[in-house]
PDB file of C-alpha atoms in Angstrom:
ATOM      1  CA  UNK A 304       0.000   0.000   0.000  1.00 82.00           C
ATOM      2  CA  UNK A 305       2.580   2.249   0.952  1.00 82.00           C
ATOM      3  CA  UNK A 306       4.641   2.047  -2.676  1.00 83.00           C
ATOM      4  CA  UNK A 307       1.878   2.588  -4.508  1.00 82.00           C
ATOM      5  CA  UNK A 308       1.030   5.364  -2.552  1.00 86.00           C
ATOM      6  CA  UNK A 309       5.119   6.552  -3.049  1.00 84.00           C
ATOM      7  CA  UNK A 310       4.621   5.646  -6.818  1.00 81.00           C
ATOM      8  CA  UNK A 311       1.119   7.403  -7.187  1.00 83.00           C
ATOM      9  CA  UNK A 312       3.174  10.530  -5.692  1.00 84.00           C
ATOM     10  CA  UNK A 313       6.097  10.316  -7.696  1.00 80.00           C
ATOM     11  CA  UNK A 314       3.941   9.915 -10.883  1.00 80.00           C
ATOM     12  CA  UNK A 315       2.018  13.272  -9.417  1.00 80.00           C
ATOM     13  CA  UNK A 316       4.873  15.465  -9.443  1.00 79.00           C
ATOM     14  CA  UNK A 317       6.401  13.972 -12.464  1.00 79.00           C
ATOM     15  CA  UNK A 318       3.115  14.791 -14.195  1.00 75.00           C
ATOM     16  CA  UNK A 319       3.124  18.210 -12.833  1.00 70.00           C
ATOM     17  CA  UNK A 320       6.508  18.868 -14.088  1.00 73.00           C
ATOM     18  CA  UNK A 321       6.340  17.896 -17.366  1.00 71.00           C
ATOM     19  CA  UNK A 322       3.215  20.227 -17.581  1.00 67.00           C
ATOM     20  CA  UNK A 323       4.759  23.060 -15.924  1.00 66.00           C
ATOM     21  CA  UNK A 324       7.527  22.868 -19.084  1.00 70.00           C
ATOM     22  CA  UNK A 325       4.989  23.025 -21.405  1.00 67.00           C
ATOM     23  CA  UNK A 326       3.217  26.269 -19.556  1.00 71.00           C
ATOM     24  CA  UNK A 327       4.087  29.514 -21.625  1.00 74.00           C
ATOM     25  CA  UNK A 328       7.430  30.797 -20.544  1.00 77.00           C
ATOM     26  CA  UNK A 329       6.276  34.388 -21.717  1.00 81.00           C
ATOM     27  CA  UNK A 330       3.951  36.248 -19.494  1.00 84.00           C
ATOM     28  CA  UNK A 331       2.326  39.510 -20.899  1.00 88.00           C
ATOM     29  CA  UNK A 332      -0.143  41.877 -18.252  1.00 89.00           C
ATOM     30  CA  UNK A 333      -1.437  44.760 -19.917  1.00 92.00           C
ATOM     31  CA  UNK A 334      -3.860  47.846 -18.674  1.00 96.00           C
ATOM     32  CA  UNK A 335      -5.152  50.765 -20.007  1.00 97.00           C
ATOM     33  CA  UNK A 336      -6.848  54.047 -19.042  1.00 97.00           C
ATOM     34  CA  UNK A 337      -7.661  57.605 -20.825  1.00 97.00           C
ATOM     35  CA  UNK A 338      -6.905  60.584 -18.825  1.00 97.00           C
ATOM     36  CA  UNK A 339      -8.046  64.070 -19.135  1.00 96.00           C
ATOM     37  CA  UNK A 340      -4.724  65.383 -20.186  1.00 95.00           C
ATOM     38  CA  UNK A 341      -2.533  65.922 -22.740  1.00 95.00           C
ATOM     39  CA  UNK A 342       0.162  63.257 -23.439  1.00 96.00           C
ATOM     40  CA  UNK A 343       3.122  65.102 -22.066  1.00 95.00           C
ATOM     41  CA  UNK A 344       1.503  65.720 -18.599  1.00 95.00           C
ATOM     42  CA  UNK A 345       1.438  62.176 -18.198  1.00 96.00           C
ATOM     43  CA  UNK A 346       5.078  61.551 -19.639  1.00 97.00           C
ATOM     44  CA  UNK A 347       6.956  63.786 -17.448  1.00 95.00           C
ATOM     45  CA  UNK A 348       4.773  61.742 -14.172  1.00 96.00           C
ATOM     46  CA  UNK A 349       5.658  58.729 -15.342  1.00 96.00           C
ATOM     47  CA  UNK A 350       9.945  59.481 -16.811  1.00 97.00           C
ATOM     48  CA  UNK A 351      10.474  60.993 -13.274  1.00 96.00           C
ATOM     49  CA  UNK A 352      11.184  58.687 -10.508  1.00 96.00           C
ATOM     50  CA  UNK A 353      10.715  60.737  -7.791  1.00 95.00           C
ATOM     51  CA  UNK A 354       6.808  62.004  -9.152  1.00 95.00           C
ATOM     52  CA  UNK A 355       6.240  57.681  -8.799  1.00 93.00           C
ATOM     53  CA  UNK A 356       6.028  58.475  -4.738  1.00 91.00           C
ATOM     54  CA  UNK A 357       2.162  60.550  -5.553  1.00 92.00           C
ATOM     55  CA  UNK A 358       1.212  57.734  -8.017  1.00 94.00           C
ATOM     56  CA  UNK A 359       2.604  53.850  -7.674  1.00 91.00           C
ATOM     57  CA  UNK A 360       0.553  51.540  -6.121  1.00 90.00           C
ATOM     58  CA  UNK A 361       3.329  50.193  -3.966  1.00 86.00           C
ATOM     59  CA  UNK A 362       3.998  53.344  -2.719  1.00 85.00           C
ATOM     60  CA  UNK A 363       0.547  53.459  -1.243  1.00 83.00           C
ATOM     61  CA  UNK A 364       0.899  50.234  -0.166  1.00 86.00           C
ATOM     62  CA  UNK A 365       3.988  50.839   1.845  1.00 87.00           C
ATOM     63  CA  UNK A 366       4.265  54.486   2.427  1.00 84.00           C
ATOM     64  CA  UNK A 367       7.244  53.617   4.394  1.00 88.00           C
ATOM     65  CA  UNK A 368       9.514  52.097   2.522  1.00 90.00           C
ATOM     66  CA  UNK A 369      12.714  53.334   1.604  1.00 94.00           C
ATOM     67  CA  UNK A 370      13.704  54.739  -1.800  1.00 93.00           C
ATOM     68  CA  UNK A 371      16.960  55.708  -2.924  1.00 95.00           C
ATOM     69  CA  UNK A 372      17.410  57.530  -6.474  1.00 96.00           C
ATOM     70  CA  UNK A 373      20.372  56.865  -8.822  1.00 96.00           C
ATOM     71  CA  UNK A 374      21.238  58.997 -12.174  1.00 96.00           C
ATOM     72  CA  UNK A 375      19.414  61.733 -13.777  1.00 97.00           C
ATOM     73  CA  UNK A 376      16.148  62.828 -12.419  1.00 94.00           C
ATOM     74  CA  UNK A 377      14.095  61.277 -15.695  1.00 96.00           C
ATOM     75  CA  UNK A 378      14.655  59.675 -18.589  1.00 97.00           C
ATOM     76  CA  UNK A 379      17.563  57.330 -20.015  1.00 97.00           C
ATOM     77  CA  UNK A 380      19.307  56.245 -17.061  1.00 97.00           C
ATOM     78  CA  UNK A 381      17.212  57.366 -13.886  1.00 97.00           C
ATOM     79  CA  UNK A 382      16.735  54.312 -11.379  1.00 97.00           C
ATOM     80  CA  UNK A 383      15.681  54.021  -7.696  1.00 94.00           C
ATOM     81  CA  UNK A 384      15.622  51.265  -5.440  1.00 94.00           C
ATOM     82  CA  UNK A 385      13.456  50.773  -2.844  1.00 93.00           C
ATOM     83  CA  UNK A 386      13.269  48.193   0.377  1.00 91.00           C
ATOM     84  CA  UNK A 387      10.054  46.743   1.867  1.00 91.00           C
ATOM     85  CA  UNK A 388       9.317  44.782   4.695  1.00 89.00           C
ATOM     86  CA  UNK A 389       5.648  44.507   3.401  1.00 86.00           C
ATOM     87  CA  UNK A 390       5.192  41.304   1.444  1.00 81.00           C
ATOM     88  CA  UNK A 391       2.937  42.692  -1.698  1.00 79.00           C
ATOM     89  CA  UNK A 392       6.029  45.263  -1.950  1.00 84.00           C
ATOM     90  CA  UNK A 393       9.297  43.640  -1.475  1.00 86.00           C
ATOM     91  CA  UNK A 394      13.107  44.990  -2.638  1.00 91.00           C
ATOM     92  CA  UNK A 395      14.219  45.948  -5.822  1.00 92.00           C
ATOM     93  CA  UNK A 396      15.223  48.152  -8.477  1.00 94.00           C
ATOM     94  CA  UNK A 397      13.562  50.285 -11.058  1.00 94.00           C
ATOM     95  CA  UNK A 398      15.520  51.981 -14.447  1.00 97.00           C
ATOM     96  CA  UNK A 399      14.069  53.879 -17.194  1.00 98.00           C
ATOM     97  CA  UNK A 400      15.850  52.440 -20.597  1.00 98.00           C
ATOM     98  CA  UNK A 401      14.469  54.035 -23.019  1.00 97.00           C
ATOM     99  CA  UNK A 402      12.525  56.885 -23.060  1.00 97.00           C
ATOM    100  CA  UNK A 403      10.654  58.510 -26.191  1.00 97.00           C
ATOM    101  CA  UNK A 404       8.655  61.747 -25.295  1.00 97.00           C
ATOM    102  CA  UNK A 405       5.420  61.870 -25.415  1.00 96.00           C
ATOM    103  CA  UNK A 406       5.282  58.262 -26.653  1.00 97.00           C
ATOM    104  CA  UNK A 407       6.794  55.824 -24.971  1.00 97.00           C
ATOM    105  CA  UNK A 408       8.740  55.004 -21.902  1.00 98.00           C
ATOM    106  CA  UNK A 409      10.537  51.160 -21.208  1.00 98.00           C
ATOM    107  CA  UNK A 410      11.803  50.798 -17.503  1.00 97.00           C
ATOM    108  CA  UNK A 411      13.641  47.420 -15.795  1.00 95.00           C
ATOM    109  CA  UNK A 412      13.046  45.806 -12.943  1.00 91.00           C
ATOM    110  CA  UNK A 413      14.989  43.708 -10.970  1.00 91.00           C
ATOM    111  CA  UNK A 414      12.883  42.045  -8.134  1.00 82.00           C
ATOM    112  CA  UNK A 415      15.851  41.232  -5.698  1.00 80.00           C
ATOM    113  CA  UNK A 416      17.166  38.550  -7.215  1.00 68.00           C
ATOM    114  CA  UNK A 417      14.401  36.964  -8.543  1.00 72.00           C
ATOM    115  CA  UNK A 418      14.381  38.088 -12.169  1.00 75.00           C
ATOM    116  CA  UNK A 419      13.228  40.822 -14.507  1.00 83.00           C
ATOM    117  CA  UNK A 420      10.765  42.211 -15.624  1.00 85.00           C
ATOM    118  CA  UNK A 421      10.132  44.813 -18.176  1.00 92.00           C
ATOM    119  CA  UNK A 422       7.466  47.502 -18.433  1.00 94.00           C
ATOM    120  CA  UNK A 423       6.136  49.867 -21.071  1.00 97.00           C
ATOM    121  CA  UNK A 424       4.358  52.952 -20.829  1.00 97.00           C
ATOM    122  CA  UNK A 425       2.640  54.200 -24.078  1.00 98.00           C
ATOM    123  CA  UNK A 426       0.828  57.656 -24.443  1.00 98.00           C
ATOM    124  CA  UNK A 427      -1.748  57.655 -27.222  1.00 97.00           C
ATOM    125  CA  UNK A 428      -3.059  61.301 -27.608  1.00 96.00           C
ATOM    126  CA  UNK A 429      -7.018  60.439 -28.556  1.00 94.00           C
ATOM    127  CA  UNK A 430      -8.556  64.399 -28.965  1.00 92.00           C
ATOM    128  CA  UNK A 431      -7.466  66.229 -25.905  1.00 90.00           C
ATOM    129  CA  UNK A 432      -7.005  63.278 -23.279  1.00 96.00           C
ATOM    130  CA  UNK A 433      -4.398  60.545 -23.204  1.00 97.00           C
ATOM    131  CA  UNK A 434      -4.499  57.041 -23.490  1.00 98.00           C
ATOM    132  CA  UNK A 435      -1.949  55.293 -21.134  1.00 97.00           C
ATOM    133  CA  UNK A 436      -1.305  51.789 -21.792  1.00 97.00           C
ATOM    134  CA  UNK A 437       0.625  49.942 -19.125  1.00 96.00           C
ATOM    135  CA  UNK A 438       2.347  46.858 -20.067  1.00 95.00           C
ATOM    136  CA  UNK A 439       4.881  44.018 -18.091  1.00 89.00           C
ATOM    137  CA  UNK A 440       6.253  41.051 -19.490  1.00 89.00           C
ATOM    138  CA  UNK A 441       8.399  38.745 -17.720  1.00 85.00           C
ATOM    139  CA  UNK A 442      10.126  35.695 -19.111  1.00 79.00           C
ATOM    140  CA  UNK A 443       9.533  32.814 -16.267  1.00 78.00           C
ATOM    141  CA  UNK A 444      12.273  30.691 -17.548  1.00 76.00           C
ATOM    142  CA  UNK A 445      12.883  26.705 -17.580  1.00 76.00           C
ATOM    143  CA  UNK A 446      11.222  26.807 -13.745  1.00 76.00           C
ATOM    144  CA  UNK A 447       7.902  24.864 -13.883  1.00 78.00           C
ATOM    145  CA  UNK A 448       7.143  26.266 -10.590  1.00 75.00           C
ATOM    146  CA  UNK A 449       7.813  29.797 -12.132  1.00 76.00           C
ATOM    147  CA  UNK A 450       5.590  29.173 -14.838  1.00 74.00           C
ATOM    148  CA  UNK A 451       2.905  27.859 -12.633  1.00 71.00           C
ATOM    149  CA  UNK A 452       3.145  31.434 -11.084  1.00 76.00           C
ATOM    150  CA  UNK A 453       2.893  33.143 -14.470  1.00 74.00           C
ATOM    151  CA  UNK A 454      -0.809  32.154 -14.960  1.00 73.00           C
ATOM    152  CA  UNK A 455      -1.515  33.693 -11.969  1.00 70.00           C
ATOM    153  CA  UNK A 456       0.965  37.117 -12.815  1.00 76.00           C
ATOM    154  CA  UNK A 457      -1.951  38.839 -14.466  1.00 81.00           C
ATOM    155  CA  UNK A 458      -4.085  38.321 -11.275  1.00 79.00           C
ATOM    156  CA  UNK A 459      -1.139  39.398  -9.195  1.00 77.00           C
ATOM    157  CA  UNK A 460      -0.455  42.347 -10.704  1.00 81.00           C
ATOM    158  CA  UNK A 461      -3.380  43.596 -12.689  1.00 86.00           C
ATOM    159  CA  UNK A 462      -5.589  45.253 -10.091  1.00 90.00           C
ATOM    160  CA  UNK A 463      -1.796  47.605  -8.888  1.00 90.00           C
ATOM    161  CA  UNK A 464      -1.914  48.291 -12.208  1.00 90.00           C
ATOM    162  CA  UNK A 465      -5.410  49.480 -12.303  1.00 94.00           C
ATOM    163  CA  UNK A 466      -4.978  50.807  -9.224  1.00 93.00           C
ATOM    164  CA  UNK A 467      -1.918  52.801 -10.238  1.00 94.00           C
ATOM    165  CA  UNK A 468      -3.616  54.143 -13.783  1.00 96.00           C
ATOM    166  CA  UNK A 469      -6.811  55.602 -11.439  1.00 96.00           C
ATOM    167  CA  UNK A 470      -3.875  57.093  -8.795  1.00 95.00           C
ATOM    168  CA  UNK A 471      -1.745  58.505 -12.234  1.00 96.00           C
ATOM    169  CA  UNK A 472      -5.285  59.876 -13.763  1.00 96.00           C
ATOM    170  CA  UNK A 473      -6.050  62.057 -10.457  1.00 96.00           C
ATOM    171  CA  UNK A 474      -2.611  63.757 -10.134  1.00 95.00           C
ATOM    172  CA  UNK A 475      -2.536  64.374 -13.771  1.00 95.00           C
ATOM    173  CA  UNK A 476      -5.900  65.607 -14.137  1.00 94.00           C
ATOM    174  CA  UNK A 477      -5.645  67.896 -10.850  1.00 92.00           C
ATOM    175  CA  UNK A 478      -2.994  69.842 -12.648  1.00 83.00           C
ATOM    176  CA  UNK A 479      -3.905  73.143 -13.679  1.00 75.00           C
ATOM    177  CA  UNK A 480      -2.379  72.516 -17.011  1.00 59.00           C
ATOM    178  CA  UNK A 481      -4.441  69.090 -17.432  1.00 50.00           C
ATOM    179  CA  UNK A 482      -7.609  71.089 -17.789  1.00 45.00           C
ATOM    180  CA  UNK A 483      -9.443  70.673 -21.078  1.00 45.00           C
ATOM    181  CA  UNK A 484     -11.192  73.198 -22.346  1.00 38.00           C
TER     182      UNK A 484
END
């Protein structure tokens, strides 16, 4: 009874395994909200760091974590790090890459250790307002655990994300400049 128990186990988390290799390795979240603002508003929140503190979710979720700021102010080459006892937060490090006004802005992050990830920012002018499209992928590697975990990343992260578009949308649009007349 007991060895087919230890076989019936074995065969279990053989079976898992080989499905966990076959699970994407990709993983793609993506959000979007329009904002009362013209597309440059919204850039300069997003290409500097230090504006992140009125708008990031994690921010908000540990107000006091610690942030330390590396480079330029914005653009090509500005990071920060922060560190985070809270669990949803954690330590790491954020860079801008590549930066293209107005349009586009790619940042890396470095999770403590335990990979990268890569977001996008895109700012799609639609009449007077703004269209900002937030995007992350992540490559999970040859980890079948990891991939496990990336059908769950959108669930994980989404709702920040959401959260963070609503938090970006009501600094932007209580700038005077945001106004639309």
């Amino acid at each position: 009874m007991l060895k087919k128990i230890s076989l019936g186990l074995l065969g279990l988390v053989i079976g898992l395994a080989v499905v966990g290799f076959l699970l994407p390795r990709q993983v793609h979240v993506e959000r979007s909200l329009t904002m009362q603002a013209p597309p440059e508003a919204v850039y300069e929140q997003i290409n500097t760091l230090r504006n992140w503190e009125g708008w990031s979710p994690w921010h908000k979720i540990d107000p006091q974590m610690k942030l330390s700021y590396a480079g330029p102010a914005s653009g090509v080459g500005a990071s920060y790090s922060w560190l985070s006892n809270h669990s949803q937060v954690g330590n790491g490090t954020l860079r801008i890459k590549q930066a293209v006004p107005n349009q586009r802005i790619d940042t890396e992050m470095d999770f403590d250790g335990q990979g990268l990830g890569y977001s996008t920012y895109f700012f799609v002018p639609e009449g007077q307002a703004t269209k900002v499209t937030w995007t992350m992928d992540s490559d999970m590697g040859l980890n079948p655990a990891a991939r496990y975990m990336g059908l769950f990343m959108d669930g994980l992260v989404g709702d920040d994300f959401e959260r963070g578009l609503h938090n970006l949308q009501q600094v932007v649009e209580s700038k005077p400049a945001a106004v639309v007349r």
